[in-house]
mmCIF file with all atom_site columns, C-alpha atoms in Angstrom:
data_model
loop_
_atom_site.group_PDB
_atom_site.id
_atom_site.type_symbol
_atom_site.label_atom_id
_atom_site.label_alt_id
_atom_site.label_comp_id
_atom_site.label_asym_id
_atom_site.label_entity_id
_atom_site.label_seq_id
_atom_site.pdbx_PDB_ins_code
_atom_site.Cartn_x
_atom_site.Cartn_y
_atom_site.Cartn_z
_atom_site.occupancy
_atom_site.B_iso_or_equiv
_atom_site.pdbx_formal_charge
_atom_site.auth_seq_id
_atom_site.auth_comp_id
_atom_site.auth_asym_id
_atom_site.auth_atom_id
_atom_site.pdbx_PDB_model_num
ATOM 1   C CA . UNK B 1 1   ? 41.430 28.400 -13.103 1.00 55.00 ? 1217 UNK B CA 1
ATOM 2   C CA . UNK B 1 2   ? 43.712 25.331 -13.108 1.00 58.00 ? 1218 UNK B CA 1
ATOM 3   C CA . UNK B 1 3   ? 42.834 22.231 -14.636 1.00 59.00 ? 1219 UNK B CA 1
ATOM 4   C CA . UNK B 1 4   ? 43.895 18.619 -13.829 1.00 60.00 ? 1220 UNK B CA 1
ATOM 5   C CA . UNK B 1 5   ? 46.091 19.379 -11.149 1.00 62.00 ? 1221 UNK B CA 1
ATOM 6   C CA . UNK B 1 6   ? 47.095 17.120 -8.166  1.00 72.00 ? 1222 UNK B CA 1
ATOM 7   C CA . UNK B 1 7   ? 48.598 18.728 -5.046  1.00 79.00 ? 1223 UNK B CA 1
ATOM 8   C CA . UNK B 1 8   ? 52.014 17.264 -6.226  1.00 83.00 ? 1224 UNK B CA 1
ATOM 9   C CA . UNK B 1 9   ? 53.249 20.733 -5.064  1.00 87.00 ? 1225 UNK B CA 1
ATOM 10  C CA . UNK B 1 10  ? 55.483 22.375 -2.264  1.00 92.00 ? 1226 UNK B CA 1
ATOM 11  C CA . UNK B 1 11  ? 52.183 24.216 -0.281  1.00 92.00 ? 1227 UNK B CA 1
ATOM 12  C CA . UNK B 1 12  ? 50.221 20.511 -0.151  1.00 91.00 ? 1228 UNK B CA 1
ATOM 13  C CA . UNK B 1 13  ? 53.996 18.994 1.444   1.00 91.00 ? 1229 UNK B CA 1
ATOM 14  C CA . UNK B 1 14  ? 55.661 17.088 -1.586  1.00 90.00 ? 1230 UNK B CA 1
ATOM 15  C CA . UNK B 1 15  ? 58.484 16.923 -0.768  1.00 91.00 ? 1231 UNK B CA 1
ATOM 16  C CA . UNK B 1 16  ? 60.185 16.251 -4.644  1.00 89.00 ? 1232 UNK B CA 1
ATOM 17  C CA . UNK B 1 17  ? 58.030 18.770 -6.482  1.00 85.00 ? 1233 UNK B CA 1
ATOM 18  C CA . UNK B 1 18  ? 59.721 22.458 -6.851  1.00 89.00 ? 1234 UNK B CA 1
ATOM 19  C CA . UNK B 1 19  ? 57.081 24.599 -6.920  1.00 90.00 ? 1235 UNK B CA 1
ATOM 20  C CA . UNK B 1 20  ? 58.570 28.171 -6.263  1.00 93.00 ? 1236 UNK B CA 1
ATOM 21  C CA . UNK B 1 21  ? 55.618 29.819 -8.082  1.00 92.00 ? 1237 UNK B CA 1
ATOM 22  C CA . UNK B 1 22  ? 53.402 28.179 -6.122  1.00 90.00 ? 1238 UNK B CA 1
ATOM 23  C CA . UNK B 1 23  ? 55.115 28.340 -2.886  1.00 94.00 ? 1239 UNK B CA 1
ATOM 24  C CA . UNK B 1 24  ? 55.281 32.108 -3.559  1.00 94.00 ? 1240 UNK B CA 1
ATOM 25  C CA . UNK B 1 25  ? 51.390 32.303 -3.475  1.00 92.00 ? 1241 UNK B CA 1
ATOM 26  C CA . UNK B 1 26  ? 50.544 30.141 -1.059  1.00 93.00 ? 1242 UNK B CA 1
ATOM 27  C CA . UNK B 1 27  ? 52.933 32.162 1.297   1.00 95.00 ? 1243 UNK B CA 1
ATOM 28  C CA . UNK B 1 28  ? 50.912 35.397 0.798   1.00 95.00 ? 1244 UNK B CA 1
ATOM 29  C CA . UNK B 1 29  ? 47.548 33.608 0.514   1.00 91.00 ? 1245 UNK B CA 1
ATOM 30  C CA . UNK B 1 30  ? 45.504 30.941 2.115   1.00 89.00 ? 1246 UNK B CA 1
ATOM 31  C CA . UNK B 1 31  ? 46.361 27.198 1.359   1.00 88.00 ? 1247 UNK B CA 1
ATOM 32  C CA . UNK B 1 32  ? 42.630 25.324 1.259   1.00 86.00 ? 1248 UNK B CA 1
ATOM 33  C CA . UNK B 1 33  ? 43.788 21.710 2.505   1.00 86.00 ? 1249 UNK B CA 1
ATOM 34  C CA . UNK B 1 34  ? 40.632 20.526 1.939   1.00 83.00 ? 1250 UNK B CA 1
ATOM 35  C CA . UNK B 1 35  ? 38.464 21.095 -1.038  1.00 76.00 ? 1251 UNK B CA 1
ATOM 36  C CA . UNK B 1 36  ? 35.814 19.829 -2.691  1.00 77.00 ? 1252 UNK B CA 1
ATOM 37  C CA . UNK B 1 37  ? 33.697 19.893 -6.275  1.00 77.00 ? 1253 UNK B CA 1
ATOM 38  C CA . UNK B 1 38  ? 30.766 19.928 -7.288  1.00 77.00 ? 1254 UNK B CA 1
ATOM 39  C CA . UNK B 1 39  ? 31.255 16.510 -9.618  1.00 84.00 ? 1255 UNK B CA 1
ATOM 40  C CA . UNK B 1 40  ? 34.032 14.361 -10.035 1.00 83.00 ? 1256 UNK B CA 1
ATOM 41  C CA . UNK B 1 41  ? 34.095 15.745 -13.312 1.00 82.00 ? 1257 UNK B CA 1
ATOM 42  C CA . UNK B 1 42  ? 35.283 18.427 -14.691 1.00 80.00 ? 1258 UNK B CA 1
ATOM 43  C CA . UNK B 1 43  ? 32.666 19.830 -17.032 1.00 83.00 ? 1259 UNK B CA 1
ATOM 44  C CA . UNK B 1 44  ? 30.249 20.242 -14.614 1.00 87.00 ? 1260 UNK B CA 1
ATOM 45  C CA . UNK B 1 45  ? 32.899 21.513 -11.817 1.00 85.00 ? 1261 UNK B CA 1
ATOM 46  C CA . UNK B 1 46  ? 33.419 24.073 -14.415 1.00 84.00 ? 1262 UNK B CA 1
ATOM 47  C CA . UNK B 1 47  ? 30.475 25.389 -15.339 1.00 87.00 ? 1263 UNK B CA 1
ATOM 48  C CA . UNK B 1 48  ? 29.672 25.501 -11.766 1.00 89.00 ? 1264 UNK B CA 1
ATOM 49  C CA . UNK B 1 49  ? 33.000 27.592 -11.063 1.00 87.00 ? 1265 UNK B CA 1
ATOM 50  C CA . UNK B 1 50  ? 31.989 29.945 -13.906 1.00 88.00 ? 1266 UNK B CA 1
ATOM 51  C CA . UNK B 1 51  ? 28.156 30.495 -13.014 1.00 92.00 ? 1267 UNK B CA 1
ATOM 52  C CA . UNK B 1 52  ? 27.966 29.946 -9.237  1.00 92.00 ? 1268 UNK B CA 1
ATOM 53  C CA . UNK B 1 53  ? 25.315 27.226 -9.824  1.00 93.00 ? 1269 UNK B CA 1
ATOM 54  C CA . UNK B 1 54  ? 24.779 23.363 -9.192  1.00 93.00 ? 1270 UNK B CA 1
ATOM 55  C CA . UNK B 1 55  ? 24.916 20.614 -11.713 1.00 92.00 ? 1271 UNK B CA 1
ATOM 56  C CA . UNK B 1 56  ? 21.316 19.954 -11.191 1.00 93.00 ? 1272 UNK B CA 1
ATOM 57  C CA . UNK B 1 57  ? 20.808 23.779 -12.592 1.00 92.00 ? 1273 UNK B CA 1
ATOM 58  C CA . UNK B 1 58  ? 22.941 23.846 -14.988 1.00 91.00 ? 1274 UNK B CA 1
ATOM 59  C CA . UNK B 1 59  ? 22.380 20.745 -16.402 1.00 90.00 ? 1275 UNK B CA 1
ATOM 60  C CA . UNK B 1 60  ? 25.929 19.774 -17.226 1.00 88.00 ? 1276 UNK B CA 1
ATOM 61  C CA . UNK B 1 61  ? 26.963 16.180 -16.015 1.00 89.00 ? 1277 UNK B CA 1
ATOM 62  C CA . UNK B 1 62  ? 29.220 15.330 -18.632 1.00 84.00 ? 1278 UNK B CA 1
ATOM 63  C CA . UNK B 1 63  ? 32.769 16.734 -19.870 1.00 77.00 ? 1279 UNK B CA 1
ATOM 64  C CA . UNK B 1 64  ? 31.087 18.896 -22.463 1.00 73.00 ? 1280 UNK B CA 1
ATOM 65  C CA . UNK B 1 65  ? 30.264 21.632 -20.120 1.00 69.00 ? 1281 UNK B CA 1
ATOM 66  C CA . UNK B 1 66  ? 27.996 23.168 -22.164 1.00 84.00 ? 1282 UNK B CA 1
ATOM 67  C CA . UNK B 1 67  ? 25.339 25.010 -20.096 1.00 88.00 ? 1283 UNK B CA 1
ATOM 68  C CA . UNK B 1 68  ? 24.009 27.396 -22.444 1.00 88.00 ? 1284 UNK B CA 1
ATOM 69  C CA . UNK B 1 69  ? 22.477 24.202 -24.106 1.00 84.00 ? 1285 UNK B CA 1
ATOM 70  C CA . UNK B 1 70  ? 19.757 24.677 -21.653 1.00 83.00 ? 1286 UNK B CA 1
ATOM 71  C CA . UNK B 1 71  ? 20.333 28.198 -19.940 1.00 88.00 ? 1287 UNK B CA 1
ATOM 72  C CA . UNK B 1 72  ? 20.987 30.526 -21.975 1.00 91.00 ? 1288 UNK B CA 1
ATOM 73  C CA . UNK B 1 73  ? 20.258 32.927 -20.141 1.00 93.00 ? 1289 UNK B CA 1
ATOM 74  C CA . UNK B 1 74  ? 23.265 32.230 -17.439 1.00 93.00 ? 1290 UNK B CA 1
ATOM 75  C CA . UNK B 1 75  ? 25.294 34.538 -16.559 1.00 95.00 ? 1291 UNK B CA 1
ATOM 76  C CA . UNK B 1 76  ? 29.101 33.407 -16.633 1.00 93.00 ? 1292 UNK B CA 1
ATOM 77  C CA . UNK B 1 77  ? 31.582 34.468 -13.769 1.00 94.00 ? 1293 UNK B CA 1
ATOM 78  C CA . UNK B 1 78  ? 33.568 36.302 -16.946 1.00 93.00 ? 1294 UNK B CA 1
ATOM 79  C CA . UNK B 1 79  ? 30.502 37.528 -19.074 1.00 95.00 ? 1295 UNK B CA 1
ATOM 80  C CA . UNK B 1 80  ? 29.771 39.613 -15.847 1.00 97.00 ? 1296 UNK B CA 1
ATOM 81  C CA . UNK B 1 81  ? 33.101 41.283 -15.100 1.00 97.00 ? 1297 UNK B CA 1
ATOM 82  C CA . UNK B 1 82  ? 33.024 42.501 -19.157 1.00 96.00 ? 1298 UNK B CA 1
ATOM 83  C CA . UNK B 1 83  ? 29.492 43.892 -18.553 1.00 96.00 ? 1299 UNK B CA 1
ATOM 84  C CA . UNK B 1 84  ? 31.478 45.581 -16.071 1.00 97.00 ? 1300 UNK B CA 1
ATOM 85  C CA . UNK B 1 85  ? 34.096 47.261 -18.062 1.00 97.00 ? 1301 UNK B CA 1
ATOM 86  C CA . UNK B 1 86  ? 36.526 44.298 -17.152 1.00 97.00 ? 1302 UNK B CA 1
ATOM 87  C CA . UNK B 1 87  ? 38.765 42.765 -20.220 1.00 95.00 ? 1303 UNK B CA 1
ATOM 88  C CA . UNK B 1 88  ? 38.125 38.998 -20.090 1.00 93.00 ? 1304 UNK B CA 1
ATOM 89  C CA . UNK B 1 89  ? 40.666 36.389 -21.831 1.00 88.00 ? 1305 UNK B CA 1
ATOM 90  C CA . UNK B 1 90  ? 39.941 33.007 -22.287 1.00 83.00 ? 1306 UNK B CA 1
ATOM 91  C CA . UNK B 1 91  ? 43.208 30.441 -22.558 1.00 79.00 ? 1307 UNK B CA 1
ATOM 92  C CA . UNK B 1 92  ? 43.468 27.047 -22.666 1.00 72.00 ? 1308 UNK B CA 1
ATOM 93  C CA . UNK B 1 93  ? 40.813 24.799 -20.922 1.00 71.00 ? 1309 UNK B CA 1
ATOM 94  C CA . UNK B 1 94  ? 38.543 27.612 -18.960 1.00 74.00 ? 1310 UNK B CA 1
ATOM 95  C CA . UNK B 1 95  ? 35.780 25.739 -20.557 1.00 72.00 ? 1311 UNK B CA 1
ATOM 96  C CA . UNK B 1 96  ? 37.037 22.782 -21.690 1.00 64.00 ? 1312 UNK B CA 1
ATOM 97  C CA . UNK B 1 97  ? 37.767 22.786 -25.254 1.00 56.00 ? 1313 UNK B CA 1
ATOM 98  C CA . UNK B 1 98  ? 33.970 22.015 -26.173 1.00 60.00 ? 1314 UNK B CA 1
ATOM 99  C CA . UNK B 1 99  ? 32.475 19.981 -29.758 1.00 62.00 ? 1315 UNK B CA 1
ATOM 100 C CA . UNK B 1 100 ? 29.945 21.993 -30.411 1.00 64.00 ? 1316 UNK B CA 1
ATOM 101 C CA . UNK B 1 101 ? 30.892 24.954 -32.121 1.00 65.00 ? 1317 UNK B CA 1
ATOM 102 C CA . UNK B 1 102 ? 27.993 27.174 -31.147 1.00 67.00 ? 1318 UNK B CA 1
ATOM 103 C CA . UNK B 1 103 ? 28.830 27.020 -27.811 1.00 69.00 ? 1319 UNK B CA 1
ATOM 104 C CA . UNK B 1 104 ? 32.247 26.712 -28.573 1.00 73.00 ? 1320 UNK B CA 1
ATOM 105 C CA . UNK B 1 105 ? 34.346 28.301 -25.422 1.00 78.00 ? 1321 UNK B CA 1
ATOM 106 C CA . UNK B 1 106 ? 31.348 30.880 -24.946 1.00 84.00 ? 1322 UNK B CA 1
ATOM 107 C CA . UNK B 1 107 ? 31.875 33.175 -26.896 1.00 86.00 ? 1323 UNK B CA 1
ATOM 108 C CA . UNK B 1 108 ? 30.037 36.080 -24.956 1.00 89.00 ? 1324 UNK B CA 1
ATOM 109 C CA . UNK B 1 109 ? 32.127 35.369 -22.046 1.00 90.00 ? 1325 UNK B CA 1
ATOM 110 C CA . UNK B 1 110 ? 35.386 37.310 -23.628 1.00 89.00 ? 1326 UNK B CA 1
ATOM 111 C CA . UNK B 1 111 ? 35.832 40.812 -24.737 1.00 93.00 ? 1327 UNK B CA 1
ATOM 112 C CA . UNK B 1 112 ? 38.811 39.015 -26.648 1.00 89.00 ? 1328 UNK B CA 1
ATOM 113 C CA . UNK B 1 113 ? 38.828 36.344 -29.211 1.00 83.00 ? 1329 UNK B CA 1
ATOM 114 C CA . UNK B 1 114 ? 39.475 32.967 -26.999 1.00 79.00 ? 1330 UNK B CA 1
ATOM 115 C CA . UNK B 1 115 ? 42.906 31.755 -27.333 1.00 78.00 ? 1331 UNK B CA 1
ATOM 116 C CA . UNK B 1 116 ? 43.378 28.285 -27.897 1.00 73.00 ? 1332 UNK B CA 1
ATOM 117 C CA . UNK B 1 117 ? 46.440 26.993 -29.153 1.00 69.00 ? 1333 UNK B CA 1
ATOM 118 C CA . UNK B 1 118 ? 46.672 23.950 -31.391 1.00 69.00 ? 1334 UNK B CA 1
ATOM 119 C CA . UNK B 1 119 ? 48.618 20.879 -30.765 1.00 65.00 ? 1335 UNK B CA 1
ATOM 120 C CA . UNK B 1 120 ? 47.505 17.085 -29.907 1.00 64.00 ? 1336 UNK B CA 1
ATOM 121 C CA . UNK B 1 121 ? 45.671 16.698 -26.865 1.00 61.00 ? 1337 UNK B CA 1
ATOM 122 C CA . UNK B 1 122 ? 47.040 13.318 -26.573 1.00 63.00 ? 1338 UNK B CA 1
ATOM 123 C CA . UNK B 1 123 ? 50.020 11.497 -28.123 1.00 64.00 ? 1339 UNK B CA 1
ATOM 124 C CA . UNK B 1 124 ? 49.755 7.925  -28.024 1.00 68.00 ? 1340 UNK B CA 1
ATOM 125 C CA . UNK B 1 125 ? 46.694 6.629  -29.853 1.00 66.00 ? 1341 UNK B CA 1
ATOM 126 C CA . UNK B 1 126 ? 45.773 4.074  -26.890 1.00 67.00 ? 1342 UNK B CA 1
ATOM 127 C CA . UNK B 1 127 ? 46.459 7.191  -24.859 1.00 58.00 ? 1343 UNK B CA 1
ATOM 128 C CA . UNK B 1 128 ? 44.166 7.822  -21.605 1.00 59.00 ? 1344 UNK B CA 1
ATOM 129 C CA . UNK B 1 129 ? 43.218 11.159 -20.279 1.00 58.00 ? 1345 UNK B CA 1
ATOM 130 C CA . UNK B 1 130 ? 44.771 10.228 -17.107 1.00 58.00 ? 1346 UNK B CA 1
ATOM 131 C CA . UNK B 1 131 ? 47.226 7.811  -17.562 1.00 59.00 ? 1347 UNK B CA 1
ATOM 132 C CA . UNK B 1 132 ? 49.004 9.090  -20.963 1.00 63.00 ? 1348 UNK B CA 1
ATOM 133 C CA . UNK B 1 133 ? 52.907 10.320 -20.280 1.00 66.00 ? 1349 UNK B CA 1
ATOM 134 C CA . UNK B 1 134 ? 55.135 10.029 -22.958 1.00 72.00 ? 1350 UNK B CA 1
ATOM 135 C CA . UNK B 1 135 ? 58.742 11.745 -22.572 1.00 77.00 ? 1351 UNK B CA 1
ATOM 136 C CA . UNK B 1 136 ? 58.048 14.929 -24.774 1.00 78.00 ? 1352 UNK B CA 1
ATOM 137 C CA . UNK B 1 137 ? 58.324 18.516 -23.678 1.00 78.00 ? 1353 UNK B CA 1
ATOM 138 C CA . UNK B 1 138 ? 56.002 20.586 -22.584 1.00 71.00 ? 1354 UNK B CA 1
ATOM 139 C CA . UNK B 1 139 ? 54.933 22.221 -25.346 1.00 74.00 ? 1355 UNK B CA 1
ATOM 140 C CA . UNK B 1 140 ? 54.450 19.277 -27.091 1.00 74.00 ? 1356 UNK B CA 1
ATOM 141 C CA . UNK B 1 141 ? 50.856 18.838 -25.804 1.00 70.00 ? 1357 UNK B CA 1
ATOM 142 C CA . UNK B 1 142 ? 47.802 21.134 -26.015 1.00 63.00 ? 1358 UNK B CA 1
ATOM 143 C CA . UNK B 1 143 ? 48.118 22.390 -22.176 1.00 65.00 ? 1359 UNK B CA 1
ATOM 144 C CA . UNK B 1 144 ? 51.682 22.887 -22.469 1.00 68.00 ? 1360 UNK B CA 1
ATOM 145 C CA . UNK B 1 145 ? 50.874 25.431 -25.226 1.00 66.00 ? 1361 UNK B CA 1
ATOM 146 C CA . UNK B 1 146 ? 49.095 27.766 -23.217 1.00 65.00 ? 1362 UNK B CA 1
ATOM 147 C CA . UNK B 1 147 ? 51.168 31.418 -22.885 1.00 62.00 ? 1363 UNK B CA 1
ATOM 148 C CA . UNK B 1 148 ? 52.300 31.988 -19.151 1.00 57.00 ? 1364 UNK B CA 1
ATOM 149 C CA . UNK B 1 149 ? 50.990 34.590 -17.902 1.00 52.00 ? 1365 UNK B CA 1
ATOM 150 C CA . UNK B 1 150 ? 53.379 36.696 -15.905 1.00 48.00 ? 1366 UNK B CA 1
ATOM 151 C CA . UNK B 1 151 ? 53.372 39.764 -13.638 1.00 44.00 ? 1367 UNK B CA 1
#
């Protein structure tokens, strides 16, 4: 699951970006040029990914994708391959990191504890979700504390 991105990359024809990762899996898999969500934001795009249902069912229109709120009952995408005998790892943003700490990156979606590293989401205090770019590394910010994964 990838959050926030723009198709600044080599597959979507930037021709700046260097994207070798990327270009490496789009070359063995299918490019989608055009896609589409269920809400223009991401909460409810999420919880949508991770349940295979609508907005309208799960009830999340907001960034806090919380859907258990209502639906408890739900099923995630990653609650069902560990009822399978699948490890499931949370990292990052899979669910946004969420206020209310009983829902709190649902919990009975991971066999593992959720890893969520700590750092500053943003680091200007007039900072905007979209807008904020100060010249910082990486790993300076939240997102850029999240562990590659690599095969």
């Amino acid at each position: 699951m990838v959050d926030d991105l723009k198709p600044n990359i080599g597959p979507y024809g930037d021709p700046i970006a260097r994207t070798p990762a990327f270009d490496r899996i789009a070359a063995s898999g299918v490019t989608f040029m055009n896609n589409y969500c269920q809400f223009p934001l991401s909460g409810p795009t999420r919880a949508s990914v991770l349940t295979g249902l609508r907005p309208d069912h799960t009830g999340v229109w907001t960034l806090d994708g919380i859907f258990r709120r209502n639906n408890p009952e739900i099923v995630s995408l990653p609650q069902l391959f560990a009822a399978h005998g699948y490890e499931t790892v949370g990292i990052g943003k899979v669910y946004h990191p969420l206020s209310d700490e009983t829902y709190n990156n649902d919990p009975v979606s991971w066999t593992k504890p959720y890893i969520k590293p700590q750092a500053p989401v943003y680091m200007l205090p007039e900072g905007k979700p979209v807008t904020e770019c100060v010249d910082v590394p990486d790993n300076a910010y939240f997102d850029g504390r999240v562990p590659i994964c690599r095969s």
